[in-house]
Tab-separated table of C-alpha atoms in Angstrom:
chain	number	residue	atom	x	y	z
A	11	MET	CA	-7.391	9.410	-42.143
A	12	TRP	CA	-9.457	12.570	-41.776
A	13	GLU	CA	-12.470	11.010	-43.810
A	14	LEU	CA	-13.147	8.738	-40.942
A	15	ASP	CA	-16.262	9.419	-38.810
A	16	SER	CA	-15.842	10.925	-35.375
A	17	PRO	CA	-16.139	7.841	-33.137
A	18	THR	CA	-13.613	6.016	-35.187
A	19	LEU	CA	-11.313	8.750	-35.430
A	20	ILE	CA	-11.325	9.102	-31.446
A	21	THR	CA	-10.815	5.411	-31.295
A	22	VAL	CA	-7.835	5.456	-33.427
A	23	LEU	CA	-6.316	8.478	-31.890
A	24	THR	CA	-6.972	6.985	-28.466
A	25	ILE	CA	-5.016	3.779	-29.397
A	26	MET	CA	-2.026	5.633	-31.116
A	27	PHE	CA	-1.584	7.968	-28.005
A	28	SER	CA	-2.065	5.178	-25.527
A	29	SER	CA	0.635	3.198	-27.270
A	30	ILE	CA	3.045	6.243	-27.217
A	31	GLY	CA	1.906	6.943	-23.491
A	32	ILE	CA	2.550	3.410	-22.390
A	33	VAL	CA	6.141	3.321	-23.894
A	34	LEU	CA	6.951	6.507	-22.030
A	35	GLY	CA	5.481	5.396	-18.855
A	36	CYS	CA	7.289	2.100	-18.931
A	37	VAL	CA	10.758	3.416	-20.223
A	38	VAL	CA	11.235	6.452	-17.851
A	39	PRO	CA	10.400	4.601	-14.472
A	40	ALA	CA	12.468	1.690	-15.469
A	41	ILE	CA	15.501	3.876	-16.204
A	42	MET	CA	15.028	5.573	-12.973
A	43	GLU	CA	14.674	2.271	-11.013
A	44	GLY	CA	17.863	1.132	-12.680
A	45	ILE	CA	19.656	4.078	-11.374
A	46	ALA	CA	18.221	3.705	-7.924
A	47	THR	CA	19.297	-0.077	-7.854
A	48	LYS	CA	22.822	0.958	-9.303
A	49	HIS	CA	23.575	3.463	-6.500
A	50	ALA	CA	22.130	1.114	-3.723
A	51	LEU	CA	24.304	-1.778	-4.869
A	52	ASP	CA	27.278	0.439	-4.904
A	53	GLY	CA	26.499	1.527	-1.391
A	54	MET	CA	25.979	-2.232	-0.404
A	55	SER	CA	29.133	-3.414	-1.754
A	56	ARG	CA	31.095	-0.627	-0.200
A	57	GLN	CA	29.475	-1.008	3.134
A	58	PRO	CA	28.006	-4.522	3.715
A	59	ASP	CA	27.132	-3.754	7.290
A	60	ALA	CA	24.445	-1.328	6.067
A	61	ALA	CA	23.060	-3.663	3.503
A	62	ASN	CA	19.720	-4.348	5.416
A	63	ASP	CA	18.731	-0.620	5.880
A	64	LEU	CA	19.698	0.025	2.168
A	65	ARG	CA	17.572	-2.900	1.033
A	66	THR	CA	14.536	-1.767	2.996
A	67	THR	CA	14.775	1.788	1.578
A	68	LEU	CA	15.515	0.413	-1.926
A	69	LEU	CA	12.396	-1.396	-1.904
A	70	ILE	CA	10.298	1.427	-0.582
A	71	SER	CA	11.639	3.822	-3.156
A	72	MET	CA	11.309	1.211	-5.977
A	73	ALA	CA	7.704	0.922	-5.025
A	74	LEU	CA	7.148	4.563	-5.157
A	75	LEU	CA	8.761	4.854	-8.504
A	76	GLU	CA	6.906	1.861	-9.794
A	77	SER	CA	3.512	3.507	-8.749
A	78	THR	CA	3.947	6.213	-11.418
A	79	ALA	CA	4.124	3.483	-14.248
A	80	ILE	CA	0.984	1.993	-12.522
A	81	TYR	CA	-0.864	5.464	-12.821
A	82	VAL	CA	-0.005	5.525	-16.476
A	83	LEU	CA	-1.301	1.951	-17.029
A	84	LEU	CA	-4.605	2.868	-15.090
A	85	VAL	CA	-5.101	5.838	-17.282
A	86	ILE	CA	-4.612	3.926	-20.538
A	87	LEU	CA	-6.809	1.054	-19.394
A	88	ILE	CA	-9.550	3.534	-18.786
A	89	LEU	CA	-8.899	5.018	-22.074
A	90	ILE	CA	-8.955	1.799	-23.949
A	91	PHE	CA	-11.569	-0.067	-22.225
A	92	ALA	CA	-13.931	2.628	-20.817
A	93	ASN	CA	-13.383	5.747	-23.031
A	94	PRO	CA	-15.156	8.611	-21.369
A	95	LEU	CA	-14.986	10.742	-24.543
A	96	LEU	CA	-16.747	8.060	-26.626
A	97	ASP	CA	-19.474	7.827	-23.803
A	98	ARG	CA	-20.085	11.477	-23.514
A	99	PHE	CA	-20.384	12.383	-27.165
A	100	PHE	CA	-21.422	9.412	-29.141
A	101	VAL	CA	-23.725	7.022	-26.998
B	12	MET	CA	-13.906	-4.471	-19.596
B	13	ASP	CA	-15.612	-7.525	-18.187
B	14	SER	CA	-12.204	-8.883	-16.846
B	15	VAL	CA	-11.652	-5.417	-15.223
B	16	THR	CA	-14.919	-5.025	-13.415
B	17	PRO	CA	-16.096	-7.206	-10.694
B	18	GLN	CA	-18.917	-9.769	-11.627
B	19	VAL	CA	-22.213	-9.946	-9.613
B	20	ILE	CA	-22.879	-13.444	-8.615
B	21	PHE	CA	-26.152	-13.164	-6.869
B	22	THR	CA	-28.030	-10.736	-4.788
B	23	ILE	CA	-29.248	-10.663	-1.166
B	24	PHE	CA	-32.428	-8.504	-0.694
B	25	GLY	CA	-31.341	-6.423	-3.900
B	26	LEU	CA	-27.692	-5.989	-2.550
B	27	PRO	CA	-25.382	-7.347	-5.230
B	28	ILE	CA	-22.698	-9.904	-4.159
B	29	THR	CA	-19.787	-9.723	-6.422
B	30	ASP	CA	-16.962	-12.185	-6.677
B	31	THR	CA	-14.679	-9.870	-4.788
B	32	VAL	CA	-16.810	-10.269	-1.753
B	33	ILE	CA	-17.083	-14.073	-2.069
B	34	SER	CA	-13.264	-14.255	-2.337
B	35	THR	CA	-12.796	-11.901	0.623
B	36	TRP	CA	-15.189	-14.319	2.770
B	37	VAL	CA	-13.094	-17.411	1.774
B	38	ILE	CA	-10.086	-15.515	2.675
B	39	MET	CA	-11.420	-14.616	5.919
B	40	ALA	CA	-12.579	-18.176	6.636
B	41	VAL	CA	-9.018	-19.426	5.697
B	42	ILE	CA	-7.294	-17.070	8.047
B	43	ILE	CA	-9.684	-17.815	10.954
B	44	VAL	CA	-9.228	-21.613	10.529
B	45	PHE	CA	-5.484	-21.151	10.004
B	46	ALA	CA	-5.224	-19.186	13.331
B	47	TRP	CA	-7.496	-21.514	15.185
B	48	PHE	CA	-5.405	-24.506	14.110
B	49	ILE	CA	-1.981	-22.759	14.669
B	50	ARG	CA	-3.141	-21.856	18.253
B	51	LYS	CA	-4.346	-25.248	19.013
B	52	TYR	CA	-1.610	-27.397	17.604
B	53	LYS	CA	1.543	-25.515	16.677
B	54	PRO	CA	1.980	-22.461	18.698
B	55	GLY	CA	5.731	-22.444	17.513
B	56	ILE	CA	4.743	-21.319	14.030
B	57	ALA	CA	2.614	-18.347	15.427
B	58	GLU	CA	5.700	-17.132	17.296
B	59	ILE	CA	7.686	-17.193	14.092
B	60	ILE	CA	5.038	-15.414	12.204
B	61	ILE	CA	4.662	-12.707	14.744
B	62	GLU	CA	8.511	-12.383	15.267
B	63	SER	CA	8.942	-11.893	11.629
B	64	ILE	CA	6.069	-9.428	10.980
B	65	SER	CA	7.259	-7.378	14.150
B	66	GLY	CA	10.694	-7.406	12.688
B	67	ILE	CA	9.558	-5.880	9.418
B	68	ILE	CA	7.728	-3.118	11.400
B	69	ALA	CA	10.448	-2.617	13.626
B	70	SER	CA	12.986	-2.119	10.760
B	71	VAL	CA	11.151	0.977	9.742
B	72	MET	CA	10.270	2.458	12.953
B	73	PRO	CA	12.663	4.460	15.316
B	74	ASP	CA	14.670	2.242	17.336
B	75	ASP	CA	12.979	2.373	20.730
B	76	THR	CA	9.397	2.393	19.676
B	77	LYS	CA	7.066	-0.268	21.156
B	78	VAL	CA	6.277	-2.379	18.224
B	79	LEU	CA	3.683	-4.662	19.947
B	80	ARG	CA	1.451	-1.597	20.286
B	81	PHE	CA	0.803	-1.200	16.462
B	82	LEU	CA	1.145	-5.078	15.765
B	83	PRO	CA	-2.760	-5.730	15.688
B	84	ILE	CA	-3.549	-3.622	12.669
B	85	LEU	CA	-0.408	-3.793	10.814
B	86	GLY	CA	0.014	-7.491	11.281
B	87	THR	CA	-3.719	-7.972	10.210
B	88	LEU	CA	-2.981	-6.029	7.079
B	89	ALA	CA	0.224	-7.926	6.242
B	90	LEU	CA	-1.480	-11.352	6.786
B	91	PHE	CA	-4.646	-10.391	4.771
B	92	LEU	CA	-2.695	-8.787	1.973
B	93	MET	CA	-0.269	-11.563	1.750
B	94	ILE	CA	-3.161	-14.048	1.031
B	95	ALA	CA	-5.280	-11.791	-0.802
B	96	ASN	CA	-2.601	-10.708	-3.424
B	97	ILE	CA	-1.856	-14.159	-4.401
B	98	PHE	CA	-5.441	-15.502	-4.420
B	99	SER	CA	-6.093	-15.608	-8.100
B	100	ILE	CA	-4.004	-18.546	-8.560
B	101	PHE	CA	-6.415	-20.498	-7.059
B	102	PRO	CA	-9.236	-21.815	-9.569
B	103	LEU	CA	-12.516	-19.913	-9.603
B	104	MET	CA	-11.342	-17.207	-7.167
B	105	VAL	CA	-10.266	-13.594	-8.019
B	106	ALA	CA	-7.833	-11.427	-6.014
B	107	PRO	CA	-9.906	-9.029	-3.901
B	108	THR	CA	-7.252	-6.440	-4.215
B	109	ALA	CA	-7.642	-6.358	-7.954
B	110	ASN	CA	-10.807	-4.326	-7.066
B	111	ILE	CA	-10.109	-0.777	-6.200
B	112	ASN	CA	-13.042	-0.683	-3.479
B	113	THR	CA	-10.990	-3.205	-1.389
B	114	THR	CA	-7.699	-1.358	-1.672
B	115	PHE	CA	-9.216	1.979	-0.930
B	116	ALA	CA	-11.072	0.665	2.031
B	117	LEU	CA	-7.724	-0.672	3.366
B	118	ALA	CA	-6.133	2.712	2.704
B	119	ILE	CA	-8.935	4.617	4.596
B	120	VAL	CA	-8.194	2.138	7.510
B	121	VAL	CA	-4.550	3.150	7.438
B	122	PHE	CA	-5.530	6.870	7.014
B	123	PHE	CA	-7.632	6.828	10.164
B	124	ALA	CA	-5.209	4.473	12.159
B	125	VAL	CA	-2.441	7.236	11.669
B	126	HIS	CA	-4.670	9.898	13.361
B	127	VAL	CA	-6.029	7.586	16.109
B	128	TYR	CA	-2.623	6.491	17.100
B	129	GLY	CA	-1.289	9.949	16.968
B	130	ILE	CA	-4.225	11.225	19.063
B	131	PHE	CA	-3.952	8.065	21.420
B	132	VAL	CA	-0.307	8.718	22.181
B	133	ARG	CA	-0.136	12.637	22.195
B	134	GLY	CA	-3.690	13.750	23.330
B	135	PHE	CA	-5.864	15.744	20.852
B	136	TRP	CA	-4.509	19.270	21.170
B	137	GLY	CA	-0.913	17.824	21.244
B	138	TYR	CA	-1.562	16.077	18.086
B	139	VAL	CA	-3.252	19.105	16.508
B	140	LYS	CA	-0.477	21.331	17.652
B	141	ASN	CA	2.072	18.981	16.192
B	142	VAL	CA	0.268	18.803	12.777
B	143	ALA	CA	-0.295	22.572	12.691
B	144	THR	CA	2.932	24.153	13.727
B	145	PRO	CA	3.599	26.602	11.869
B	146	VAL	CA	-0.009	27.371	10.786
B	147	PHE	CA	0.556	27.643	7.031
B	148	ILE	CA	1.859	24.116	7.048
B	149	LEU	CA	-1.706	22.684	7.759
B	150	PRO	CA	-3.128	22.938	4.153
B	151	LEU	CA	0.008	21.128	2.860
B	152	GLU	CA	-0.304	18.444	5.572
B	153	ILE	CA	-3.877	17.743	4.695
B	154	ILE	CA	-3.083	17.498	0.949
B	155	SER	CA	-0.225	15.214	1.709
B	156	GLN	CA	-2.469	12.838	3.781
B	157	VAL	CA	-5.134	12.809	1.260
B	158	SER	CA	-2.959	12.198	-1.727
B	159	ARG	CA	-0.626	9.515	0.011
B	160	THR	CA	-4.101	7.677	0.877
B	161	ILE	CA	-5.152	7.590	-2.965
B	162	SER	CA	-1.596	6.693	-3.965
B	163	LEU	CA	-1.504	3.756	-1.325
B	164	SER	CA	-4.726	2.308	-2.663
B	165	ILE	CA	-4.002	2.982	-6.614
B	166	ARG	CA	-0.557	1.303	-6.263
B	167	LEU	CA	-1.756	-1.898	-4.704
B	168	PHE	CA	-4.906	-2.053	-7.124
B	169	GLY	CA	-2.692	-1.282	-10.183
B	170	ASN	CA	0.072	-3.896	-9.550
B	171	ILE	CA	-2.284	-6.599	-8.747
B	172	LEU	CA	-4.720	-5.769	-11.659
B	173	SER	CA	-1.933	-5.663	-14.199
B	174	THR	CA	-0.059	-8.726	-13.238
B	175	ASP	CA	-3.566	-10.550	-13.203
B	176	LEU	CA	-4.388	-9.048	-16.730
B	177	ILE	CA	-0.974	-10.118	-18.132
B	178	VAL	CA	-1.567	-13.766	-17.099
B	179	ALA	CA	-5.068	-13.740	-18.506
B	180	ILE	CA	-3.996	-12.188	-21.887
B	181	ILE	CA	-1.139	-14.706	-22.238
B	182	PHE	CA	-3.524	-17.462	-21.203
B	183	SER	CA	-5.818	-16.530	-23.806
B	184	LEU	CA	-3.090	-16.446	-26.483
B	185	ILE	CA	-1.053	-19.542	-25.599
B	186	PRO	CA	-2.601	-21.701	-22.823
B	187	PHE	CA	0.179	-24.267	-22.390
B	188	PHE	CA	3.081	-23.688	-20.041
B	189	LEU	CA	3.759	-20.053	-21.014
B	190	PRO	CA	1.370	-18.537	-18.424
B	191	LEU	CA	3.471	-20.246	-15.585
B	192	PRO	CA	6.423	-18.032	-15.322
B	193	LEU	CA	3.835	-14.984	-15.387
B	194	ALA	CA	1.893	-16.591	-12.649
B	195	ALA	CA	5.129	-17.026	-10.518
B	196	LEU	CA	5.810	-13.182	-11.289
B	197	SER	CA	2.402	-12.492	-10.207
B	198	ILE	CA	2.950	-14.298	-6.756
B	199	LEU	CA	6.249	-12.453	-6.394
B	200	THR	CA	4.482	-9.180	-7.127
B	201	GLY	CA	1.917	-9.953	-4.758
B	202	VAL	CA	3.998	-10.687	-1.710
B	203	LEU	CA	6.321	-7.669	-2.424
B	204	GLN	CA	3.345	-5.413	-2.588
B	205	ALA	CA	1.966	-6.827	0.670
B	206	TYR	CA	5.374	-5.961	2.239
B	207	ILE	CA	5.305	-2.467	0.637
B	208	PHE	CA	1.809	-1.770	1.870
B	209	THR	CA	2.721	-2.853	5.495
B	210	VAL	CA	5.901	-0.897	5.415
B	211	LEU	CA	4.485	2.341	4.107
B	212	ALA	CA	1.589	1.923	6.684
B	213	SER	CA	4.110	1.692	9.436
B	214	LEU	CA	6.080	4.603	8.201
B	215	TYR	CA	3.047	6.717	8.078
B	216	ILE	CA	2.195	5.500	11.670
B	217	ALA	CA	5.869	6.032	12.781
B	218	SER	CA	5.808	9.666	11.396
B	219	ALA	CA	2.805	10.447	13.708
B	220	VAL	CA	4.563	8.842	16.799
B	221	GLU	CA	8.253	9.808	16.227
B	222	VAL	CA	7.687	13.444	16.980
B	223	GLU	CA	5.864	12.480	20.127
B	224	GLU	CA	8.915	10.827	21.483
B	225	LYS	CA	10.989	13.870	20.602
B	226	GLU	CA	8.486	16.060	22.476
B	227	THR	CA	8.503	13.672	25.644
B	228	GLU	CA	12.183	13.928	25.620
B	229	ARG	CA	12.190	17.689	25.370
B	230	ARG	CA	9.661	17.704	28.139
B	231	ARG	CA	11.858	15.390	30.081
B	232	LEU	CA	14.965	17.328	29.781
B	233	LYS	CA	13.061	20.555	30.750
B	234	ARG	CA	11.689	18.973	33.868
B	235	GLU	CA	15.127	17.972	34.816
B	236	ALA	CA	16.520	21.312	34.295
B	237	LYS	CA	13.733	22.819	36.369
B	238	LEU	CA	14.518	20.274	39.291
B	239	SER	CA	18.188	20.783	39.165
B	240	SER	CA	17.600	24.593	39.278
B	241	GLN	CA	15.141	24.122	42.376
B	242	LEU	CA	17.833	21.899	43.661
B	243	THR	CA	20.580	24.319	43.462
B	244	GLU	CA	18.272	27.152	44.759
B	245	ARG	CA	17.556	25.121	47.827
B	246	ILE	CA	21.220	24.326	48.377
B	247	ASN	CA	22.177	27.817	48.229
């Protein structure tokens, strides 16, 4: 692998670490959203009167959690489609 | 990268007009015609829409807030985003919120609306005093204002762009029937993100207004205590 020339090496490394990054960035927020939903559903089934408040809070917190996954996706889109390292070093 | 960056359709006096701008114009025309039609022929539907949007806003604000004061900007945001997020399901159109310039402009509107409403209801020095007590909170407050503006814009942009990209990728692989459930998912995400954006904007505005009500309550209590002490003095 180390006999590759530098742009190819950077591309290969970028793709490898993008895959690892998108896996981590999807798995961790998904687990956390599952935990948040679990506790919200527990609260809703225990107190159906508070279901509306809980649903609003759940949606807001899910969006805040989801946005971390979106940040990872944006960084990886930039790395794959418009890699700044390739542009800077090897025009 | 061509699917991610906006395409220049034509130029006016050297000013490039992208497909995002054209979609935004179409959405503006749709909203204006829709509003005119509803106002002229079906006023009941307008009532239902206003009731539901003000219900959403009132659910995150403190109980005795006058929601109608904030309805023009937040309702406009909700209507525009609700149509703009699902606009890529129409042929030849792109969703304007899949371009970061649109979402960042909307987030800057929300950023200034928070301060304008805060100054509007509290007065300039009252608002500054509210933001900067104690003084070492002020840098943290500035950082939080800027970072939540950026996160508001990037969240909307990333969600809409990613669902559109997923539909486009699946469409380029298997063009028959399989993109349909993903397009339905993109509609669901779009409506949910419009709701989230509106709710977060009303939360930010509520955080600038809520303290004001506590302050007026405290002033009222102080005034009543002063009055009662004067009364007792006068009686004595």
